Coordinates of C-alpha atoms in Angstrom, one line a residue:
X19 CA -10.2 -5.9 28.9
X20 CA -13.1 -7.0 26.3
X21 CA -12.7 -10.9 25.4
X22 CA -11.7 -11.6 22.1
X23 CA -15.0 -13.5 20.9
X24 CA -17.2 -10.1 22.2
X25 CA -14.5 -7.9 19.9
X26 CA -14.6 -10.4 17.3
X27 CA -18.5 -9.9 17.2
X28 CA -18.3 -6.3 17.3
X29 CA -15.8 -6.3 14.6
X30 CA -18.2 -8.5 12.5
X31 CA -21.7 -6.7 13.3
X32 CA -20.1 -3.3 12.2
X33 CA -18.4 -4.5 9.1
X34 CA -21.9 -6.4 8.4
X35 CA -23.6 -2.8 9.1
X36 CA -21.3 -1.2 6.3
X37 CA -22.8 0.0 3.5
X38 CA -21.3 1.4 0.1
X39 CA -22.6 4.6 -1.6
X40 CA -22.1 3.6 -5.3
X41 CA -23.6 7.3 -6.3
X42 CA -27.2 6.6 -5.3
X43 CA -26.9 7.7 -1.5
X44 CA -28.9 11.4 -1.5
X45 CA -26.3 12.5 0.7
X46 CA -24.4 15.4 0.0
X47 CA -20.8 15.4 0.2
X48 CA -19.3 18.4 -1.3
X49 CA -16.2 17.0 -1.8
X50 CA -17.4 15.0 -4.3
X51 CA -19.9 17.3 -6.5
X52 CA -19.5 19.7 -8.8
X53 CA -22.5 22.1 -8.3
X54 CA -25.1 22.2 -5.7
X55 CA -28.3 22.9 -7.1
X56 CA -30.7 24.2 -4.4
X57 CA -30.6 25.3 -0.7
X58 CA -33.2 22.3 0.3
X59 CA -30.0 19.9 -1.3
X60 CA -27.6 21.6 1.4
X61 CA -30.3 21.1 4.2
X62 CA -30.8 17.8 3.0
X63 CA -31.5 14.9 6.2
X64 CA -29.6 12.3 4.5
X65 CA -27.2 10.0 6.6
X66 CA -23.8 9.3 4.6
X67 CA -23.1 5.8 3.9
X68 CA -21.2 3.5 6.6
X69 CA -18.3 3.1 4.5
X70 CA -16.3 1.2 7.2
X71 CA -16.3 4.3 9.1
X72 CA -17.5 2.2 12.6
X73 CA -14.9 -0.8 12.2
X74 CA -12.2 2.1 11.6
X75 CA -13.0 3.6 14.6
X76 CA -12.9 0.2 16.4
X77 CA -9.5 -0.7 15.0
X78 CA -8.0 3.1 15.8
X79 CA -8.9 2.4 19.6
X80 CA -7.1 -1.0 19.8
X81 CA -4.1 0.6 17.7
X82 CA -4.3 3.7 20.2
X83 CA -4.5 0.8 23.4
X84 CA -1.3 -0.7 21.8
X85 CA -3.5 -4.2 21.2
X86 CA -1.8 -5.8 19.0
X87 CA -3.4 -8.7 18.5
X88 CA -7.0 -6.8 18.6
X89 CA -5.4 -5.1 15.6
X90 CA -4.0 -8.3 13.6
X91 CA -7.6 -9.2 14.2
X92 CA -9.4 -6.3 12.8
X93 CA -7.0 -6.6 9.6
X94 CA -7.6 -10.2 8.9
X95 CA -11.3 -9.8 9.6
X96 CA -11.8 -6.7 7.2
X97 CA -10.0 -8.3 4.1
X98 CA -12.3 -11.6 4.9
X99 CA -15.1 -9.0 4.9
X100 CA -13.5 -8.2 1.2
X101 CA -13.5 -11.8 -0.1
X102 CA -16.4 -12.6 0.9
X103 CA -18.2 -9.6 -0.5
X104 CA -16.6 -9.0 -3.4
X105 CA -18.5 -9.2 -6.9
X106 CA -17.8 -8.9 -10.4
X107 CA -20.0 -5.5 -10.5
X108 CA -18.1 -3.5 -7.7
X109 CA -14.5 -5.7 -7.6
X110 CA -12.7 -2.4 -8.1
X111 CA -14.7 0.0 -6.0
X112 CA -14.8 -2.5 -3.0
X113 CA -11.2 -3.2 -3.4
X114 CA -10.2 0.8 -3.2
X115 CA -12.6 1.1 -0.2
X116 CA -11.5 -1.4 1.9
X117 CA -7.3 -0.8 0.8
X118 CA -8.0 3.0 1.9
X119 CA -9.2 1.9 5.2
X120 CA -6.0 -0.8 5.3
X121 CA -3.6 2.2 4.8
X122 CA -5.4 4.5 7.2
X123 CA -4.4 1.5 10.1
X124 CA -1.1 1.1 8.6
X125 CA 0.1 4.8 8.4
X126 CA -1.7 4.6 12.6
X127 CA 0.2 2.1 12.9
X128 CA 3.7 3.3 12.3
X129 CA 3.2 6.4 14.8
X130 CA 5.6 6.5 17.2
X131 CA 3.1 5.6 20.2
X132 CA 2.9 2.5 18.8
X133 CA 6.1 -0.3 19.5
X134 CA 4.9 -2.9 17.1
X135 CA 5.5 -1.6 14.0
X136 CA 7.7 -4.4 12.6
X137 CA 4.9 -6.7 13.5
X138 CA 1.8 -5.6 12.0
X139 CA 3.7 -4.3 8.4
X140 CA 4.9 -8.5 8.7
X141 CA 1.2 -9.1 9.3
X142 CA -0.6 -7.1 6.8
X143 CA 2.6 -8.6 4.0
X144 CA 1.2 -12.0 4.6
X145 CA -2.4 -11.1 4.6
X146 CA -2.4 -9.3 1.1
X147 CA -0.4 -12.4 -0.1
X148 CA -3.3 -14.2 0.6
X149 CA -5.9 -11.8 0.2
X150 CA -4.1 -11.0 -3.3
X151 CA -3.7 -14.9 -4.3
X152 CA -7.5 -15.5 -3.4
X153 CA -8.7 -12.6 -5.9
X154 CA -6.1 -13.8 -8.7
X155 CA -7.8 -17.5 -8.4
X156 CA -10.8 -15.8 -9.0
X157 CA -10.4 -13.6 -11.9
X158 CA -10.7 -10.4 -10.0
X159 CA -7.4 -8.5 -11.7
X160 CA -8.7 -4.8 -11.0
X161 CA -9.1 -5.9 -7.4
X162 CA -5.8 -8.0 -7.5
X163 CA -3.9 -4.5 -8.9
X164 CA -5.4 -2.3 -6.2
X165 CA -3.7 -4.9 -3.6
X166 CA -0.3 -4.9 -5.2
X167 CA -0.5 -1.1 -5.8
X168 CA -1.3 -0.7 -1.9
X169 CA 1.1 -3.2 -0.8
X170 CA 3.6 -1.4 -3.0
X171 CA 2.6 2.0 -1.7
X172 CA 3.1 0.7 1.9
X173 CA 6.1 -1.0 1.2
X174 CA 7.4 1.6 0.2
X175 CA 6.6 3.7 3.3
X176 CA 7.6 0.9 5.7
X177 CA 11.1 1.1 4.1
X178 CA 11.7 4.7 5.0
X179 CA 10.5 4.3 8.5
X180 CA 13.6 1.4 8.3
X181 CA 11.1 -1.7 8.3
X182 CA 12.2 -4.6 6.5
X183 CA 11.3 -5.1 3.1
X184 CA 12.2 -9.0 2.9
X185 CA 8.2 -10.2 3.5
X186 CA 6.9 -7.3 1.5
X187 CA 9.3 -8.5 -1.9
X188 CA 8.3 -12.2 -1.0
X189 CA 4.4 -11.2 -1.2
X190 CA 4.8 -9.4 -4.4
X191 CA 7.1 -12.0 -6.0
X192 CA 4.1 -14.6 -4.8
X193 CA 1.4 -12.5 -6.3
X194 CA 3.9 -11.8 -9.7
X195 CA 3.9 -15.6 -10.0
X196 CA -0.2 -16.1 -9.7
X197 CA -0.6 -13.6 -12.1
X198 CA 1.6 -15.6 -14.8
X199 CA 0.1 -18.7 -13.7
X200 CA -3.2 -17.5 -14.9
X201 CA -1.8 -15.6 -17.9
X202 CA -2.0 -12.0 -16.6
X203 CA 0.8 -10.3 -18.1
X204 CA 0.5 -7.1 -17.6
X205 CA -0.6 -8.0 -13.8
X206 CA 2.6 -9.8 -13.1
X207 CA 4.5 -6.5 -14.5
X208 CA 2.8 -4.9 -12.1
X209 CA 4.1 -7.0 -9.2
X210 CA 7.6 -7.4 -10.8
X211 CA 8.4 -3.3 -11.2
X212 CA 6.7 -3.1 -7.6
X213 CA 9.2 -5.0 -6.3
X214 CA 12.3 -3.7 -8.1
X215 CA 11.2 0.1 -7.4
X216 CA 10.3 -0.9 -3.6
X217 CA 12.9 0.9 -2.0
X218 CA 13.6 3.8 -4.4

């Protein structure tokens, strides 16, 4: 079994490692394009950005392994990575990035394989309560709507599996209240119909 501070600096080198293609990679994903111009763009050498892809695959093994504190872990360290790396320029890119890769562990995490379910959805509640508050405090509101919008979306997922709801409300009644504080009406709507439509 790997000791936590090795994992912890494996966690941390490959979210350091990440990078973010903000439409200047030369990659080619066709997904995303409309029209491919040449044959040399299809046999094009370029690597696709990181995008988290390395920490996700880190996380998935400790989720497959039943690690459950591995995987509380890799959640608190990627929305630290978040916080800490979040700018003014990229606050709502960054935030859909790293909340796609949240959900990604959360819908792993509610497979049947895995007996912690109740657990980690508890976990990742108080850690987007915080995460949330933090960006709030700072004036990031896109990024502080793609929380609530994820933690909503998850919520609402958790409650059909039968997970409680009761941290999940509390989180979004928090972040309803530190939207008001700072004057962010339509923010604190948000969190306040997210809350009343949770388990409909």
């Amino acid at each position: 079994m790997e000791k936590l501070d090795l994992y912890l600096t494996r966690l941390r080198d490959e979210l350091a490692l990440s990078a973010f293609d903000t439409g200047k990679s030369k990659y080619l994903d066709l997904a995303a394009t409309e029209n491919i111009t040449s044959p040399a763009e299809l046999a094009s050498l370029a690597q696709p950005p990181d995008q988290l892809s390395g920490f996700q695959e880190i996380i998935m093994g400790e989720v497959a392994n039943c690690h459950l504190d591995k995987a509380k872990i890799g959640i608190n360290e990627l929305l630290k990575h978040l916080l800490v790396i979040i700018n003014p320029d990229l606050e709502e890119f960054l935030a859909e990035r790293y909340m796609y890769r949240l959900r990604m562990i959360f819908r792993r995490c509610l497979m049947p394989d895995f007996p912690f379910q109740e657990e980690i959805w508890n976990y990742i509640c108080d850690c987007l309560r915080s995460t949330g508050s933090f960006l709030i405090g700072g004036g990031y509101f896109p990024a502080a709507r793609e929380i609530i919008d994820s933690l909503a979306g998850m919520g609402r997922i958790a409650a059909l599996k039968g997970l409680p709801t009761a941290n999940t409300q509390a989180s979004l009644r928090t972040l309803e209240n530190k939207a008001l504080q700072k004057n962010e009406k339509q923010l604190a709507l948000t969190a306040k119909n997210a809350r009343f439509n949770l388990e409909t």
